[in-house]
């Protein structure tokens, strides 16, 4: 079903008029309410009145993750703290995490776009949904929860983990929809077989998978094993969380809800818009958010976009699956990991030179593994294995507390880590995404 | 006298130990005592050699992580209960042994055991007071 036919199927020309009006409003709004934007817009010498057509969006400055970090924690909030009904936090590049705040109106917007997303994936009111995304500071679990509430689904809020219980509840309650990361959907396969279940007989008909990059070959694998339709959902906490774009059953790109999230795809080097269908960085302007609106937010995700009409009837443009990143962020078990976070920890541990390498791997049907190789320098070397093991454990514990996931640390000999042009390659990603 | 022990960080990789020994051999360095302590992923090679300064320099040049530690080579009667006698003295003086290993060669009727302690200076005195011999120099071997 189409949740909001009025907006999702609106004639693009008519919709563009609404976008323009909303764009002018949001530029004026952030100018008035957020000192950071007032300064920046003044610096760029641009005023809401200068936005006469949608293409004038190019006059506006970009907003980056660094801007969020520099204004930690609440510097980009457009409303007083007591109007914020919820605050979410995701990992930042170094030190400070990224904070996002939602007013009542923003939560309602989130409910709306997530209801659209679940409907776009084939959900109907009355269906049962198993939400196996993490609940908490991570936006995955609650985002789906809100959309499912709005749609009047029956929710099983299992959150992530406890796989045997997930599978037992699936078997006993028979939910039609599963929402989790694609790697978790594969991870559950072996556990199911261990429990004597035949995955093909699962009750899940639709899987809504996101929070990490995945390929069409993984889609095929999931669909065959679980006998379900696997669809991609896109989002990021800075914009709202899940619910920015969603694949429909035609599997030909993710419909972006562009009446509220205005998309541009740019050349990350020049900032110029790329041609339709070409790869570039996705930039999003929130058109209706109240608590923390963002102008031209650089997602760092590389996608392409197409504006032709989809067979499903929605008139929105569709973005491709994420093809890469313009920064060195990697996604491990749905969690964003920046090498700089790891470097920061290593620097903080006395004497540890940050010669390190991050190795990400995913064995068949198992979750991502993150291993960090740290070169041993003379300063930290001890003739006692016990002391080296303590150091190894300390590095592991501190990185785990920053990232929030279990990792492995391996001490290696100097010069083990390959250096190209004097600069070490920080990330080796062995996953077949 | 304290003996300079050389420790080398080694990953658990095929051939690494051979590489170290090969380098020493080619530089005419003789290993007098050695042991390897290991964890799952790495090991620490500890050894007493005839030319410690030179060894440290050469291995460092070859890119190994190396360091000196002060150890004490204790003369132990080569008979049943010989080591127990030494350990009894250490125990009575509340001295903790970090680790220990034996020399390759013997000195007359004495075996030589390398000990690593937290406070080697204190231990040297205690051993002397109790009439336990320690190796004063490597040259005689």
Short mmCIF file of N, CA, C and O in Angstrom, two decimals, chain A residues 261-331:
data_model
loop_
_atom_site.label_atom_id
_atom_site.label_comp_id
_atom_site.label_asym_id
_atom_site.label_seq_id
_atom_site.Cartn_x
_atom_site.Cartn_y
_atom_site.Cartn_z
N UNK A 261 12.52 15.61 2.96
CA UNK A 261 13.99 15.53 2.92
C UNK A 261 14.45 15.83 1.50
O UNK A 261 14.34 14.99 0.61
N UNK A 262 14.95 17.04 1.28
CA UNK A 262 15.30 17.45 -0.08
C UNK A 262 16.69 16.91 -0.45
O UNK A 262 17.69 17.23 0.20
N UNK A 263 16.75 16.08 -1.52
CA UNK A 263 18.04 15.45 -1.85
C UNK A 263 18.80 16.19 -2.95
O UNK A 263 18.21 16.73 -3.88
N UNK A 264 20.11 16.18 -2.81
CA UNK A 264 21.00 16.59 -3.90
C UNK A 264 22.10 15.54 -3.97
O UNK A 264 22.44 14.94 -2.94
N UNK A 265 22.65 15.31 -5.12
CA UNK A 265 23.81 14.43 -5.24
C UNK A 265 24.93 15.25 -5.86
O UNK A 265 24.78 15.80 -6.95
N UNK A 266 26.02 15.40 -5.13
CA UNK A 266 27.08 16.33 -5.55
C UNK A 266 28.41 15.62 -5.73
O UNK A 266 28.63 14.52 -5.23
N UNK A 267 29.27 16.28 -6.45
CA UNK A 267 30.66 15.86 -6.52
C UNK A 267 31.31 16.28 -5.20
O UNK A 267 31.36 17.47 -4.89
N UNK A 268 31.79 15.32 -4.41
CA UNK A 268 32.29 15.68 -3.07
C UNK A 268 33.50 16.61 -3.10
O UNK A 268 33.76 17.32 -2.14
N UNK A 269 34.21 16.64 -4.23
CA UNK A 269 35.38 17.50 -4.33
C UNK A 269 34.97 18.94 -4.61
O UNK A 269 35.41 19.87 -3.94
N UNK A 270 34.10 19.11 -5.61
CA UNK A 270 33.77 20.47 -6.05
C UNK A 270 32.50 21.01 -5.41
O UNK A 270 32.28 22.22 -5.41
N UNK A 271 31.66 20.13 -4.88
CA UNK A 271 30.39 20.58 -4.33
C UNK A 271 29.33 20.80 -5.39
O UNK A 271 28.19 21.14 -5.07
N UNK A 272 29.68 20.61 -6.67
CA UNK A 272 28.72 20.81 -7.77
C UNK A 272 27.80 19.60 -7.90
O UNK A 272 28.23 18.47 -7.68
N UNK A 273 26.59 19.85 -8.31
CA UNK A 273 25.65 18.75 -8.51
C UNK A 273 26.13 17.88 -9.68
O UNK A 273 26.60 18.39 -10.70
N UNK A 274 26.03 16.55 -9.53
CA UNK A 274 26.40 15.67 -10.64
C UNK A 274 25.16 15.41 -11.49
O UNK A 274 24.04 15.71 -11.10
N UNK A 275 25.39 14.85 -12.68
CA UNK A 275 24.26 14.56 -13.57
C UNK A 275 23.42 13.42 -13.02
O UNK A 275 23.93 12.57 -12.28
N UNK A 276 22.17 13.38 -13.42
CA UNK A 276 21.27 12.32 -12.99
C UNK A 276 21.90 10.95 -13.34
O UNK A 276 22.40 10.77 -14.45
N UNK A 277 21.91 10.05 -12.36
CA UNK A 277 22.45 8.73 -12.60
C UNK A 277 23.93 8.58 -12.31
O UNK A 277 24.45 7.47 -12.23
N UNK A 278 24.61 9.71 -12.14
CA UNK A 278 26.04 9.62 -11.81
C UNK A 278 26.25 9.48 -10.31
O UNK A 278 25.45 9.98 -9.52
N UNK A 279 27.35 8.84 -9.94
CA UNK A 279 27.65 8.67 -8.52
C UNK A 279 28.11 9.99 -7.91
O UNK A 279 28.85 10.75 -8.54
N UNK A 280 27.68 10.21 -6.69
CA UNK A 280 28.11 11.40 -5.97
C UNK A 280 27.68 11.29 -4.52
O UNK A 280 27.10 10.29 -4.11
N UNK A 281 27.99 12.34 -3.76
CA UNK A 281 27.64 12.32 -2.34
C UNK A 281 26.21 12.82 -2.14
O UNK A 281 25.83 13.85 -2.69
N UNK A 282 25.46 12.09 -1.34
CA UNK A 282 24.09 12.49 -1.05
C UNK A 282 24.10 13.62 -0.01
O UNK A 282 24.75 13.51 1.02
N UNK A 283 23.39 14.69 -0.35
CA UNK A 283 23.27 15.85 0.54
C UNK A 283 21.78 16.04 0.80
O UNK A 283 20.98 16.00 -0.13
N UNK A 284 21.41 16.22 2.06
CA UNK A 284 19.98 16.32 2.38
C UNK A 284 19.70 17.58 3.18
O UNK A 284 20.42 17.91 4.13
N UNK A 285 18.63 18.27 2.80
CA UNK A 285 18.12 19.39 3.59
C UNK A 285 16.79 18.96 4.19
O UNK A 285 15.92 18.45 3.48
N UNK A 286 16.65 19.11 5.51
CA UNK A 286 15.37 18.76 6.14
C UNK A 286 14.43 19.94 5.95
O UNK A 286 14.75 21.06 6.35
N UNK A 287 13.28 19.69 5.34
CA UNK A 287 12.40 20.81 4.98
C UNK A 287 11.40 21.17 6.07
O UNK A 287 10.91 22.30 6.09
N UNK A 288 11.11 20.23 6.96
CA UNK A 288 10.04 20.49 7.93
C UNK A 288 10.41 20.20 9.37
O UNK A 288 9.55 20.27 10.24
N UNK A 289 11.65 19.85 9.62
CA UNK A 289 11.99 19.52 11.01
C UNK A 289 12.00 20.78 11.87
O UNK A 289 12.33 21.88 11.42
N UNK A 290 11.67 20.60 13.15
CA UNK A 290 11.53 21.70 14.08
C UNK A 290 12.71 21.76 15.07
O UNK A 290 13.29 22.80 15.31
N UNK A 291 13.04 20.62 15.63
CA UNK A 291 14.02 20.58 16.71
C UNK A 291 15.44 20.84 16.24
O UNK A 291 16.18 21.62 16.85
N UNK A 292 15.84 20.15 15.17
CA UNK A 292 17.20 20.31 14.68
C UNK A 292 17.22 20.22 13.15
O UNK A 292 17.68 19.23 12.60
N UNK A 293 16.73 21.27 12.49
CA UNK A 293 16.74 21.24 11.03
C UNK A 293 18.18 21.39 10.53
O UNK A 293 18.98 22.06 11.18
N UNK A 294 18.49 20.75 9.41
CA UNK A 294 19.84 20.88 8.85
C UNK A 294 19.75 21.30 7.39
O UNK A 294 18.92 20.80 6.64
N UNK A 295 20.61 22.26 7.02
CA UNK A 295 20.69 22.70 5.63
C UNK A 295 21.80 21.95 4.93
O UNK A 295 22.93 21.91 5.41
N UNK A 296 21.48 21.36 3.82
CA UNK A 296 22.49 20.72 2.95
C UNK A 296 23.48 19.86 3.74
O UNK A 296 24.69 20.08 3.69
N UNK A 297 22.95 18.90 4.46
CA UNK A 297 23.80 18.05 5.28
C UNK A 297 24.56 17.03 4.42
O UNK A 297 23.97 16.30 3.63
N UNK A 298 25.88 17.01 4.58
CA UNK A 298 26.73 16.08 3.82
C UNK A 298 26.67 14.71 4.47
O UNK A 298 27.27 14.50 5.52
N UNK A 299 25.97 13.77 3.84
CA UNK A 299 25.83 12.44 4.45
C UNK A 299 27.09 11.61 4.35
O UNK A 299 27.25 10.64 5.06
N UNK A 300 27.99 11.98 3.42
CA UNK A 300 29.21 11.21 3.12
C UNK A 300 28.91 9.87 2.45
O UNK A 300 29.81 9.07 2.22
N UNK A 301 27.65 9.60 2.20
CA UNK A 301 27.29 8.36 1.50
C UNK A 301 27.29 8.60 0.00
O UNK A 301 26.75 9.60 -0.48
N UNK A 302 27.89 7.68 -0.74
CA UNK A 302 27.93 7.82 -2.20
C UNK A 302 26.77 7.02 -2.81
O UNK A 302 26.62 5.82 -2.54
N UNK A 303 25.95 7.72 -3.57
CA UNK A 303 24.80 7.09 -4.23
C UNK A 303 24.66 7.71 -5.62
O UNK A 303 25.37 8.64 -5.97
N UNK A 304 23.72 7.19 -6.38
CA UNK A 304 23.28 7.89 -7.58
C UNK A 304 21.77 8.09 -7.41
O UNK A 304 21.16 7.45 -6.56
N UNK A 305 21.20 9.00 -8.18
CA UNK A 305 19.77 9.27 -8.02
C UNK A 305 19.11 9.25 -9.38
O UNK A 305 19.74 9.63 -10.38
N UNK A 306 17.89 8.77 -9.44
CA UNK A 306 17.16 8.87 -10.71
C UNK A 306 15.74 9.36 -10.47
O UNK A 306 15.13 9.07 -9.44
N UNK A 307 15.24 10.15 -11.44
CA UNK A 307 13.98 10.84 -11.27
C UNK A 307 12.85 10.24 -12.11
O UNK A 307 11.73 10.73 -12.08
N UNK A 308 13.15 9.16 -12.87
CA UNK A 308 12.08 8.60 -13.70
C UNK A 308 11.02 7.95 -12.81
O UNK A 308 11.24 7.68 -11.65
N UNK A 309 9.86 7.73 -13.40
CA UNK A 309 8.72 7.26 -12.63
C UNK A 309 8.83 5.77 -12.33
O UNK A 309 9.15 4.98 -13.21
N UNK A 310 8.59 5.40 -11.08
CA UNK A 310 8.63 3.98 -10.69
C UNK A 310 7.27 3.34 -10.97
O UNK A 310 6.23 4.00 -10.90
N UNK A 311 7.30 2.04 -11.26
CA UNK A 311 6.05 1.32 -11.57
C UNK A 311 5.09 1.29 -10.38
O UNK A 311 3.90 1.03 -10.54
N UNK A 312 5.62 1.52 -9.18
CA UNK A 312 4.77 1.41 -7.98
C UNK A 312 3.79 2.58 -7.86
O UNK A 312 2.87 2.52 -7.05
N UNK A 313 4.02 3.64 -8.65
CA UNK A 313 3.09 4.77 -8.61
C UNK A 313 3.61 5.96 -7.83
O UNK A 313 3.09 7.07 -7.95
N UNK A 314 4.65 5.75 -7.03
CA UNK A 314 5.23 6.89 -6.30
C UNK A 314 5.99 7.77 -7.30
O UNK A 314 6.62 7.26 -8.23
N UNK A 315 5.93 9.08 -7.07
CA UNK A 315 6.57 10.00 -8.02
C UNK A 315 7.92 10.47 -7.52
O UNK A 315 8.60 11.25 -8.19
N UNK A 316 8.32 10.00 -6.34
CA UNK A 316 9.58 10.48 -5.75
C UNK A 316 10.79 9.92 -6.49
O UNK A 316 10.72 8.85 -7.09
N UNK A 317 11.90 10.65 -6.47
CA UNK A 317 13.14 10.09 -7.05
C UNK A 317 13.64 8.94 -6.19
O UNK A 317 13.23 8.79 -5.04
N UNK A 318 14.50 8.13 -6.79
CA UNK A 318 15.04 6.97 -6.06
C UNK A 318 16.56 7.04 -6.01
O UNK A 318 17.21 7.33 -7.02
N UNK A 319 17.07 6.79 -4.82
CA UNK A 319 18.53 6.71 -4.70
C UNK A 319 18.94 5.24 -4.80
O UNK A 319 18.15 4.34 -4.49
N UNK A 320 20.19 5.04 -5.24
CA UNK A 320 20.71 3.68 -5.32
C UNK A 320 21.07 3.21 -3.91
O UNK A 320 21.04 3.98 -2.96
N UNK A 321 21.39 1.93 -3.80
CA UNK A 321 21.99 1.46 -2.56
C UNK A 321 23.29 2.24 -2.35
O UNK A 321 23.88 2.74 -3.32
N UNK A 322 23.73 2.33 -1.12
CA UNK A 322 24.97 3.06 -0.84
C UNK A 322 26.14 2.34 -1.51
O UNK A 322 26.34 1.15 -1.34
N UNK A 323 26.89 3.14 -2.30
CA UNK A 323 28.00 2.53 -3.05
C UNK A 323 29.35 2.74 -2.37
O UNK A 323 30.35 2.20 -2.82
N UNK A 324 29.38 3.55 -1.35
CA UNK A 324 30.64 3.81 -0.66
C UNK A 324 30.53 5.03 0.20
O UNK A 324 29.43 5.56 0.41
N UNK A 325 31.66 5.48 0.70
CA UNK A 325 31.70 6.64 1.57
C UNK A 325 32.75 7.62 1.06
O UNK A 325 33.72 7.23 0.44
N UNK A 326 32.54 8.90 1.34
CA UNK A 326 33.55 9.87 0.96
C UNK A 326 34.54 10.06 2.09
O UNK A 326 35.55 10.72 1.93
N UNK A 327 34.22 9.53 3.28
CA UNK A 327 35.22 9.55 4.35
C UNK A 327 35.62 8.11 4.64
O UNK A 327 35.28 7.21 3.90
N UNK A 328 36.35 7.89 5.73
CA UNK A 328 36.83 6.55 5.99
C UNK A 328 35.95 5.79 6.98
O UNK A 328 36.39 4.83 7.60
N UNK A 329 34.71 6.23 7.13
CA UNK A 329 33.81 5.54 8.05
C UNK A 329 33.51 4.13 7.54
O UNK A 329 33.35 3.91 6.35
N UNK A 330 33.46 3.18 8.47
CA UNK A 330 33.01 1.85 8.11
C UNK A 330 31.83 1.50 9.02
O UNK A 330 31.71 2.04 10.12
N UNK A 331 30.97 0.63 8.54
CA UNK A 331 29.83 0.23 9.34
C UNK A 331 30.03 -1.22 9.77
O UNK A 331 30.22 -2.09 8.94
#
